[in-house]
PDB file of C-alpha atoms in Angstrom:
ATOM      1  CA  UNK A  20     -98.417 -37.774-223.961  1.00 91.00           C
ATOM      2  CA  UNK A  21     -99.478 -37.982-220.203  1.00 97.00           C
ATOM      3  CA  UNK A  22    -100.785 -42.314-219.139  1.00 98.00           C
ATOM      4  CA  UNK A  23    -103.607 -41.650-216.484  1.00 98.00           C
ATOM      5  CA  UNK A  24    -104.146 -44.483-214.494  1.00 98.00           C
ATOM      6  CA  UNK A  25    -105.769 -45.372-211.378  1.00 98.00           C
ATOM      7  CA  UNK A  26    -107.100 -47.780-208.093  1.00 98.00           C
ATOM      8  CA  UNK A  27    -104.288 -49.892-208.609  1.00 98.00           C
ATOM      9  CA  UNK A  28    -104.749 -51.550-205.051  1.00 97.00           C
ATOM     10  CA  UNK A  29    -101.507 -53.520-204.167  1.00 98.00           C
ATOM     11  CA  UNK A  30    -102.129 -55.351-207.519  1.00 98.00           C
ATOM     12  CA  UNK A  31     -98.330 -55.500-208.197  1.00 98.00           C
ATOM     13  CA  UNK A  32     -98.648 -57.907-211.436  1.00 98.00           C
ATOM     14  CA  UNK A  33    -101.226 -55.490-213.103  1.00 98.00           C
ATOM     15  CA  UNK A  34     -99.347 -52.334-212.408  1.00 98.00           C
ATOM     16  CA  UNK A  35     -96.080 -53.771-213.842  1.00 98.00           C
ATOM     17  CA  UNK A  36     -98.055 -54.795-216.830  1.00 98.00           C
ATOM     18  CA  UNK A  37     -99.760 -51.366-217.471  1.00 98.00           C
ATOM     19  CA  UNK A  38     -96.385 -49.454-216.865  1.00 98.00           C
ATOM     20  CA  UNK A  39     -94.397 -51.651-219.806  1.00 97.00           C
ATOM     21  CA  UNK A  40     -97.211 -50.776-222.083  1.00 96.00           C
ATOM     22  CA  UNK A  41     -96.946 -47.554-221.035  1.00 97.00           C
ATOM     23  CA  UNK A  42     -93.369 -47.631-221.617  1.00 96.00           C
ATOM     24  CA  UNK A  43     -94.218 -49.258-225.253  1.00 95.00           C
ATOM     25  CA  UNK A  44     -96.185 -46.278-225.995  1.00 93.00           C
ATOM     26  CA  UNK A  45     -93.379 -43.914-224.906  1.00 93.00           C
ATOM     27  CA  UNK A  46     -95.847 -41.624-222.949  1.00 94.00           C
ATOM     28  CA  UNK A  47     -93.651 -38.599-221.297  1.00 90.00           C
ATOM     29  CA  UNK A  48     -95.592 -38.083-217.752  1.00 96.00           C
ATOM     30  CA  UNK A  49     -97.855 -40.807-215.516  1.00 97.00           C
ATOM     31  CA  UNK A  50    -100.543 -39.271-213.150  1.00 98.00           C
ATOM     32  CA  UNK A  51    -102.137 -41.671-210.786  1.00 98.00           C
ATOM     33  CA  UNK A  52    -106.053 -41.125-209.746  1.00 98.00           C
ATOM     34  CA  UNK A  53    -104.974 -42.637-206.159  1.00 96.00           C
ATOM     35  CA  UNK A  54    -106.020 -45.749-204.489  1.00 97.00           C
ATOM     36  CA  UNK A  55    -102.487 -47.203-204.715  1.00 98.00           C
ATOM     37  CA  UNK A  56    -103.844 -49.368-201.562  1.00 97.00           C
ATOM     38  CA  UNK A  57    -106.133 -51.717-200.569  1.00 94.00           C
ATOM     39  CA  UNK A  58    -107.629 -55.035-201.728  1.00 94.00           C
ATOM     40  CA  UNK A  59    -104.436 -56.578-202.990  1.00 96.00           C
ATOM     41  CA  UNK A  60    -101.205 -58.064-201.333  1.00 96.00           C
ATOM     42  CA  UNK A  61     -98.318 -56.070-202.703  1.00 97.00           C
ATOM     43  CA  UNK A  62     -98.122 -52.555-201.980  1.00 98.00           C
ATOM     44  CA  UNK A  63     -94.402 -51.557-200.935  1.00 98.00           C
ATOM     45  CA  UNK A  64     -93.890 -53.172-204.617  1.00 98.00           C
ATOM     46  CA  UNK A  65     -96.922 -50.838-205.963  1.00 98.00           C
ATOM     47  CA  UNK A  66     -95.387 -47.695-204.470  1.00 98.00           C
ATOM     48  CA  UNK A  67     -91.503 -48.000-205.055  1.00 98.00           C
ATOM     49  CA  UNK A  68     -92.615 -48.630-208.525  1.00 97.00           C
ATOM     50  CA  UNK A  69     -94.519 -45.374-209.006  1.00 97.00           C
ATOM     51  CA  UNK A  70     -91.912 -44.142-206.524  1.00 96.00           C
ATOM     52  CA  UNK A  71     -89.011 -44.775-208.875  1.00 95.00           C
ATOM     53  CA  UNK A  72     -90.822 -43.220-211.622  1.00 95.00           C
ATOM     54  CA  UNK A  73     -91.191 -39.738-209.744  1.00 95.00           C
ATOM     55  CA  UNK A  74     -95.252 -40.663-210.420  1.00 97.00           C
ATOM     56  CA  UNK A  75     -97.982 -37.678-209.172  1.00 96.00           C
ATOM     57  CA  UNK A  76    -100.219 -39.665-207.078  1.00 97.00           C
ATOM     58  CA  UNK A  77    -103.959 -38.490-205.907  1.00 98.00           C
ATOM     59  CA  UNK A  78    -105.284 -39.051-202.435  1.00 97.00           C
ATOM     60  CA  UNK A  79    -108.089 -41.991-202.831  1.00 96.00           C
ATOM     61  CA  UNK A  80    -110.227 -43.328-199.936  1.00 95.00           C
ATOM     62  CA  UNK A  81    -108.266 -46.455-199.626  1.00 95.00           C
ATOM     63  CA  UNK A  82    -104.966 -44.150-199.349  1.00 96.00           C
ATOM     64  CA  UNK A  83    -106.452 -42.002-196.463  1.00 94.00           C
ATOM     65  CA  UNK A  84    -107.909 -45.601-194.631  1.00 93.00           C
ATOM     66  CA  UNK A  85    -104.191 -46.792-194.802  1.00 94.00           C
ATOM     67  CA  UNK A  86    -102.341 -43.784-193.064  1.00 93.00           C
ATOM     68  CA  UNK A  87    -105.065 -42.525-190.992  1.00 91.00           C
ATOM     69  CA  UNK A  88    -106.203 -46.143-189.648  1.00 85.00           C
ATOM     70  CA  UNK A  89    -109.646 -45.025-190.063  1.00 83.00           C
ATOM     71  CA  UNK A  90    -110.864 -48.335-191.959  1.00 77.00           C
ATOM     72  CA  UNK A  91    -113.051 -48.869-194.572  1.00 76.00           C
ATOM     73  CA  UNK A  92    -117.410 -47.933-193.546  1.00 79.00           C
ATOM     74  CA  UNK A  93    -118.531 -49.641-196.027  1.00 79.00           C
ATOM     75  CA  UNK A  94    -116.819 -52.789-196.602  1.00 78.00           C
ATOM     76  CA  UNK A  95    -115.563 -55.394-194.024  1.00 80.00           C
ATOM     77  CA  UNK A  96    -113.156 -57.457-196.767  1.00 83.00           C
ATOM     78  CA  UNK A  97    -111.666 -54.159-197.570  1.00 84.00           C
ATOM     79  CA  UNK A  98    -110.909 -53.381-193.836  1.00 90.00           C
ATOM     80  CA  UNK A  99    -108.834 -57.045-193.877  1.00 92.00           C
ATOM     81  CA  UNK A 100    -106.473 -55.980-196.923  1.00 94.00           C
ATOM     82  CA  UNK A 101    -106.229 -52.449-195.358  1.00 94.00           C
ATOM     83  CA  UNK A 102    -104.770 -53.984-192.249  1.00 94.00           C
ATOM     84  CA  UNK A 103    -102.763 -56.720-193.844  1.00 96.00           C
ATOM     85  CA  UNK A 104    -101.123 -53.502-196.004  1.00 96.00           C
ATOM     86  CA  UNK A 105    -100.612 -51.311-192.259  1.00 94.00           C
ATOM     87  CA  UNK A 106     -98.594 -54.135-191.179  1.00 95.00           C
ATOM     88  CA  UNK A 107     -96.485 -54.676-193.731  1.00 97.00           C
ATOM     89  CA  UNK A 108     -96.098 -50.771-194.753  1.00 97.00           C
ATOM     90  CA  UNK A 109     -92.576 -49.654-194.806  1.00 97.00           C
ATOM     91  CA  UNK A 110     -92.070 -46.438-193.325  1.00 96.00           C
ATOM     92  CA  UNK A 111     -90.562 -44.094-196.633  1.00 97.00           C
ATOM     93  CA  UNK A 112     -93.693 -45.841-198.864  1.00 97.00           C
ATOM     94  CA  UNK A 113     -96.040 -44.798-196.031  1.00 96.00           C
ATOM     95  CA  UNK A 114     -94.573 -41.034-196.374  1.00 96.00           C
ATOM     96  CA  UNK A 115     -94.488 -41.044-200.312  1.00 97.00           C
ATOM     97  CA  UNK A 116     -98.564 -41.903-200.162  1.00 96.00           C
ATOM     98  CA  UNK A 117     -99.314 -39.870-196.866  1.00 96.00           C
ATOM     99  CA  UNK A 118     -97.589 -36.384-199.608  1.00 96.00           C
ATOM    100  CA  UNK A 119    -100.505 -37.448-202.133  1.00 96.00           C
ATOM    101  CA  UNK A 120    -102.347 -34.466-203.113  1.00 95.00           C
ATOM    102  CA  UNK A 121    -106.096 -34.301-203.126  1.00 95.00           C
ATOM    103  CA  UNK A 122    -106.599 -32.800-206.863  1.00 94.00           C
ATOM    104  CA  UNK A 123    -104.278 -31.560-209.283  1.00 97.00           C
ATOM    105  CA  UNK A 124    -104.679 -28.849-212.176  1.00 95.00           C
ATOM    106  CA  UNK A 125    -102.600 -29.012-215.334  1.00 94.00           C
ATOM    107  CA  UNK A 126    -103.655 -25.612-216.892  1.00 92.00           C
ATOM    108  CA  UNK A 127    -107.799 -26.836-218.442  1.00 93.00           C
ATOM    109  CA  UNK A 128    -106.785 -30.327-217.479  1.00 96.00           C
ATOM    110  CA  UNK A 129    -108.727 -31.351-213.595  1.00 97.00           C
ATOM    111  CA  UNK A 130    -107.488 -34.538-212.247  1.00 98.00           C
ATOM    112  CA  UNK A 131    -108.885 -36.233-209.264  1.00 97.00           C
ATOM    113  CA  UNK A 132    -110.225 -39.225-207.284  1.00 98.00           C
ATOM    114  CA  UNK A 133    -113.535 -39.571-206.674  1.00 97.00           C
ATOM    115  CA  UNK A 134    -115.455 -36.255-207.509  1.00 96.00           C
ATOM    116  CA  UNK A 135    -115.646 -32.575-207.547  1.00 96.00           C
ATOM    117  CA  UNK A 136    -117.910 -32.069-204.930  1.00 95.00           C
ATOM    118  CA  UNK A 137    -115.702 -34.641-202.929  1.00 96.00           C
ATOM    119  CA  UNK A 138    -112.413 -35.639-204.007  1.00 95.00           C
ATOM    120  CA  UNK A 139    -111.822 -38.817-201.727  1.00 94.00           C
ATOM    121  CA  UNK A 140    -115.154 -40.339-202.177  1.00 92.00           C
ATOM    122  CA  UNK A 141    -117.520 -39.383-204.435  1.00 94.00           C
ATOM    123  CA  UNK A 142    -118.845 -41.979-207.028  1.00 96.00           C
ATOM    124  CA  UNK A 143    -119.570 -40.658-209.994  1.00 95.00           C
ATOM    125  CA  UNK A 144    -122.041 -43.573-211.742  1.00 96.00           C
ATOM    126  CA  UNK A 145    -123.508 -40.982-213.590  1.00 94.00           C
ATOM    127  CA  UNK A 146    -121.915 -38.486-215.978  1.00 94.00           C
ATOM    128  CA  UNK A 147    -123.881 -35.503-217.061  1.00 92.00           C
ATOM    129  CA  UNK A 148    -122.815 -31.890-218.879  1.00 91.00           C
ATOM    130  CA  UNK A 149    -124.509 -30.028-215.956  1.00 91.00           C
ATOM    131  CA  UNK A 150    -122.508 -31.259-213.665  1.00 93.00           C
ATOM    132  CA  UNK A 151    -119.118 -30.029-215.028  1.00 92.00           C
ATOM    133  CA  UNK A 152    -120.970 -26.904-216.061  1.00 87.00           C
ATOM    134  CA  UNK A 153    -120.191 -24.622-213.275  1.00 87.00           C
ATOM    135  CA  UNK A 154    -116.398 -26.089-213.239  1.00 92.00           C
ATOM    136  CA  UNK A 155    -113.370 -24.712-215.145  1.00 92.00           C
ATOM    137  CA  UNK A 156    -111.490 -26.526-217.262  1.00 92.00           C
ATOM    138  CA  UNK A 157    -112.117 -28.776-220.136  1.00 94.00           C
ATOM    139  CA  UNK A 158    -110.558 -32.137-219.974  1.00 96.00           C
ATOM    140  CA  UNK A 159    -111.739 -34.138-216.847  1.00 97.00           C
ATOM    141  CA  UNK A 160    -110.258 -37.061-215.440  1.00 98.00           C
ATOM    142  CA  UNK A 161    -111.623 -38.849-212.140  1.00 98.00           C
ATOM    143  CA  UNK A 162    -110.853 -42.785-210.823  1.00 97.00           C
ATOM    144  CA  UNK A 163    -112.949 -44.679-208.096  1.00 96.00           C
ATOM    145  CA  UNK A 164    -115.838 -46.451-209.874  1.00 97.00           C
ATOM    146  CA  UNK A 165    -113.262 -48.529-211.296  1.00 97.00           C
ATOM    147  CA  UNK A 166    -115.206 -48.769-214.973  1.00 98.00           C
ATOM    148  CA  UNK A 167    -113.284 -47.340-217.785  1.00 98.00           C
ATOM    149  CA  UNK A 168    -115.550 -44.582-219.081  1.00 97.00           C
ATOM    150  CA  UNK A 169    -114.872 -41.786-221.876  1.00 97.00           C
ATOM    151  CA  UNK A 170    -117.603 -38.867-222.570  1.00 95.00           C
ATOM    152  CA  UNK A 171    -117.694 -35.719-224.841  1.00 93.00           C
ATOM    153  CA  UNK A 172    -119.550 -33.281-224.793  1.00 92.00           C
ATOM    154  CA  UNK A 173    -117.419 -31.065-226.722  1.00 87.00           C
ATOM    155  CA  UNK A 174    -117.043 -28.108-224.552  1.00 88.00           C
ATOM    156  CA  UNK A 175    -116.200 -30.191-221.433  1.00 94.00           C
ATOM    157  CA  UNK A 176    -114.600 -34.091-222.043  1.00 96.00           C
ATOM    158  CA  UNK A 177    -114.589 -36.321-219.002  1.00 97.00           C
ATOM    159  CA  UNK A 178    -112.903 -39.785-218.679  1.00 98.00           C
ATOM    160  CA  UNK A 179    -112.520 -42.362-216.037  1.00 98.00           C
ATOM    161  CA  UNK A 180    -108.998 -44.575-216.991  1.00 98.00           C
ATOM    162  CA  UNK A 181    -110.589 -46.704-215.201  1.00 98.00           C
ATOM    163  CA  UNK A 182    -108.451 -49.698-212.603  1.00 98.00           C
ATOM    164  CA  UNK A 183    -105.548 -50.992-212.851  1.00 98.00           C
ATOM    165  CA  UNK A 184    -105.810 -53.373-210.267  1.00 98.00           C
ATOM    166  CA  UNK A 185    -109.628 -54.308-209.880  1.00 98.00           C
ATOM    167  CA  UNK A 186    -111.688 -53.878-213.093  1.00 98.00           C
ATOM    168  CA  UNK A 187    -115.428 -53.776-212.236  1.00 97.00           C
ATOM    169  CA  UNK A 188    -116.953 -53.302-215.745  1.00 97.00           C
ATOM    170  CA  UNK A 189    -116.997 -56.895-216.598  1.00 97.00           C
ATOM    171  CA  UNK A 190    -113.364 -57.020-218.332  1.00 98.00           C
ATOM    172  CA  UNK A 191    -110.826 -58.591-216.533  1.00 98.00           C
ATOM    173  CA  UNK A 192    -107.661 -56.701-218.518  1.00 98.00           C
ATOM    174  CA  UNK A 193    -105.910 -54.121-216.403  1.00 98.00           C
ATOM    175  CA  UNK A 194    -107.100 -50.442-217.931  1.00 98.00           C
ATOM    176  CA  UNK A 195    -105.537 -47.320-217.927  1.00 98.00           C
ATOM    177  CA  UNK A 196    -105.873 -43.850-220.475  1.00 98.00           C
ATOM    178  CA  UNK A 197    -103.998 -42.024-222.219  1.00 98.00           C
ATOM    179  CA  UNK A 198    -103.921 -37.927-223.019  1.00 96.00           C
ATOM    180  CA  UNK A 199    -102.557 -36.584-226.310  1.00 93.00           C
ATOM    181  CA  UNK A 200    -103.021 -33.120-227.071  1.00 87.00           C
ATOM    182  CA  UNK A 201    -106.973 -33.041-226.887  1.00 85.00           C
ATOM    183  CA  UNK A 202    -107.008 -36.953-227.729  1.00 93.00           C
ATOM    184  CA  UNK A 203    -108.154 -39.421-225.096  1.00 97.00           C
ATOM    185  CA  UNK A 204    -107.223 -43.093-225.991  1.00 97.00           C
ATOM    186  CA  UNK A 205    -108.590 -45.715-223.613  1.00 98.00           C
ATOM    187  CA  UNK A 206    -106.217 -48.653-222.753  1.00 98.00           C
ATOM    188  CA  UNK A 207    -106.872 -52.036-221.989  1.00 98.00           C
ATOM    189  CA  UNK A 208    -103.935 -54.926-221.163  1.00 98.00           C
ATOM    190  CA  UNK A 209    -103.997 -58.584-220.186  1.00 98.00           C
ATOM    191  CA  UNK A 210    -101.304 -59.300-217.352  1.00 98.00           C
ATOM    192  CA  UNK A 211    -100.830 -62.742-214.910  1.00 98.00           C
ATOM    193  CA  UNK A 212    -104.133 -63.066-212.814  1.00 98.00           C
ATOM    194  CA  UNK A 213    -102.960 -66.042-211.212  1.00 98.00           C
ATOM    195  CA  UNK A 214     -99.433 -64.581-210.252  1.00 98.00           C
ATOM    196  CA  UNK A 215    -101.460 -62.055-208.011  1.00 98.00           C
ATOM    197  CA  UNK A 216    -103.574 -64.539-206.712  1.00 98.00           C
ATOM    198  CA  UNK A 217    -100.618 -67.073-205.694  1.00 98.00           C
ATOM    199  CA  UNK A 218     -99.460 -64.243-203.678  1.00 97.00           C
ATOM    200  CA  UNK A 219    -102.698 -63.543-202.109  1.00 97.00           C
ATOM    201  CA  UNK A 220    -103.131 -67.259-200.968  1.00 97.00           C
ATOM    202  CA  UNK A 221     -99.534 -67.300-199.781  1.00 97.00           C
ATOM    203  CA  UNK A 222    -100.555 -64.195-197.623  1.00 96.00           C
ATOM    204  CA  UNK A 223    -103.673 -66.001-196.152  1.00 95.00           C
ATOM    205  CA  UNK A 224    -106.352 -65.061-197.846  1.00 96.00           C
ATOM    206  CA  UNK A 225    -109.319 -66.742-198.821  1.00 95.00           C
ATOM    207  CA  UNK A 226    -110.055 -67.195-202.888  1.00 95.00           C
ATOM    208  CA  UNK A 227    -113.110 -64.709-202.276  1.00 94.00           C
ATOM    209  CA  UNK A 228    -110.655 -62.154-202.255  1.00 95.00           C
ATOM    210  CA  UNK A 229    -109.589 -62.598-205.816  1.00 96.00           C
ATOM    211  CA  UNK A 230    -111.426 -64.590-207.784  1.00 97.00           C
ATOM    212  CA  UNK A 231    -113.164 -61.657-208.949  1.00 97.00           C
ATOM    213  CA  UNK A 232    -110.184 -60.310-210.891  1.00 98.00           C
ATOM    214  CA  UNK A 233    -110.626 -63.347-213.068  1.00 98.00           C
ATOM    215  CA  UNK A 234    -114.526 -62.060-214.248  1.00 96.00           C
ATOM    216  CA  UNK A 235    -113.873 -57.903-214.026  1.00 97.00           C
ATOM    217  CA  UNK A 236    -115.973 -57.983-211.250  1.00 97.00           C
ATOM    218  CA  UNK A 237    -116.003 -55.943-207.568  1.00 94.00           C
ATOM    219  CA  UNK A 238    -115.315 -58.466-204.634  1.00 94.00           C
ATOM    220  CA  UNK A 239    -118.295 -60.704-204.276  1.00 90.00           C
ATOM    221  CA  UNK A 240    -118.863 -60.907-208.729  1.00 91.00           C
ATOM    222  CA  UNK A 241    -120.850 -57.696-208.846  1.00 93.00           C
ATOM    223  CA  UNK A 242    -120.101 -55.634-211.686  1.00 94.00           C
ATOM    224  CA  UNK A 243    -120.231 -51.729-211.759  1.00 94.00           C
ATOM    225  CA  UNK A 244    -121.759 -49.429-214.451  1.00 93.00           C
ATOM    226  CA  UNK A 245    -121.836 -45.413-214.910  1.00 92.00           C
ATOM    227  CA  UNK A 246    -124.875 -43.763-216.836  1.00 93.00           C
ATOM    228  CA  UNK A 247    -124.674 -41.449-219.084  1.00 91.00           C
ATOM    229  CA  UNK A 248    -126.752 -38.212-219.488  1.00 89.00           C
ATOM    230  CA  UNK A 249    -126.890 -36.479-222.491  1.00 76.00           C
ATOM    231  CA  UNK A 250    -128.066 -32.677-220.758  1.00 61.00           C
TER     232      UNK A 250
END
């Protein structure tokens, strides 16, 4: 059994939660989608964890804003966490994320970030056969919406685990997947909101910053939704 999870964004508490259920569910491999950084407080903790479990992490966009310094375009509260994380960074958790690969191929198993058509920072809200058409491989795995999405379409399966540390899709639980054999089994798993946001506070940061987590909601209480179309 392989646990795919994903955007776990310094949310310490979560990933420590998901990782003892994986552990429960004695899966034999973990894959991260990427996104390891940003929003949340507690990344050298995030890191050394997968770090010390020899974890395969992808390249998200918040990894690349981290060790390039390039910042966030799109978001200025993401930008703040981003440089809270690049001064706190240690140096041999900054190399472990910089040697994150941008896709990885596990014979018809595709694993990635954000898309095929761009790996860092595509956003794929809407899930269609056509689009996988032209792509090899069966099983399909991609993070960065942050909503937990499954869809078959028997010749090509795609599935988003979706976050670990910022659910969008209106449930608060930490989510993750997991792959057995040709079986996909979505995960969902409570863990200590307010332990995460204690530490955020401590750190200087305003409630806006995580009082989201508490609805399953994108900073700012928006939630996030993929489409589905059946062609």
């Amino acid at each position: 059994m392989i646990a795919i999870i994903s955007d776990v964004h310094g949310n310490y508490p979560a990933l420590k939660r998901v990782l003892e259920n994986i552990d429960e569910v004695g899966c034999e491999q973990i894959i991260c989608l990427g996104d390891v950084a940003g929003y949340y407080c507690m990344i050298n903790e995030c890191i050394e964890e997968l770090r010390g479990r020899n974890v395969i992490n992808l390249l998200g966009n918040h990894d690349q804003y981290l060790i390039q310094g390039t910042g966030c375009p799109r978001s200025n509260s993401a930008n703040r966490c981003i440089e809270f994380q690049s001064a706190i960074l240690k140096e041999e958790n900054r190399e472990w994320l910089e040697n994150s690969r941008e896709y990885l191929t596990m014979g018809d198993i595709n694993f990635i970030h954000g898309g095929w058509k761009d790996p860092i920072d595509e956003y794929l809200y809407s899930i269609s056969l056509s689009y996988f058409s032209e792509i090899a491989g069966k099983f399909f795995f991609s993070g960065h919406t942050h909503v937990q999405t499954l869809v078959d379409f028997n010749e090509k399966v795609y599935c988003n685990p979706g976050s670990v540390g910022q659910p969008r899709d209106g449930d608060a639980r930490a989510s993750y997947a997991i792959l057995d054999g040709e079986n996909i089994l979505l995960k969902r798993v409570k863990y200590d909101i307010d332990s995460i946001a204690k530490k955020m506070k401590n750190n200087g940061f305003e409630s806006f910053f995580y009082e989201n987590l508490y609805q399953g909601t994108r900073i700012g209480g928006k939630k996030s939704s993929v489409k589905i179309i059946n062609e």
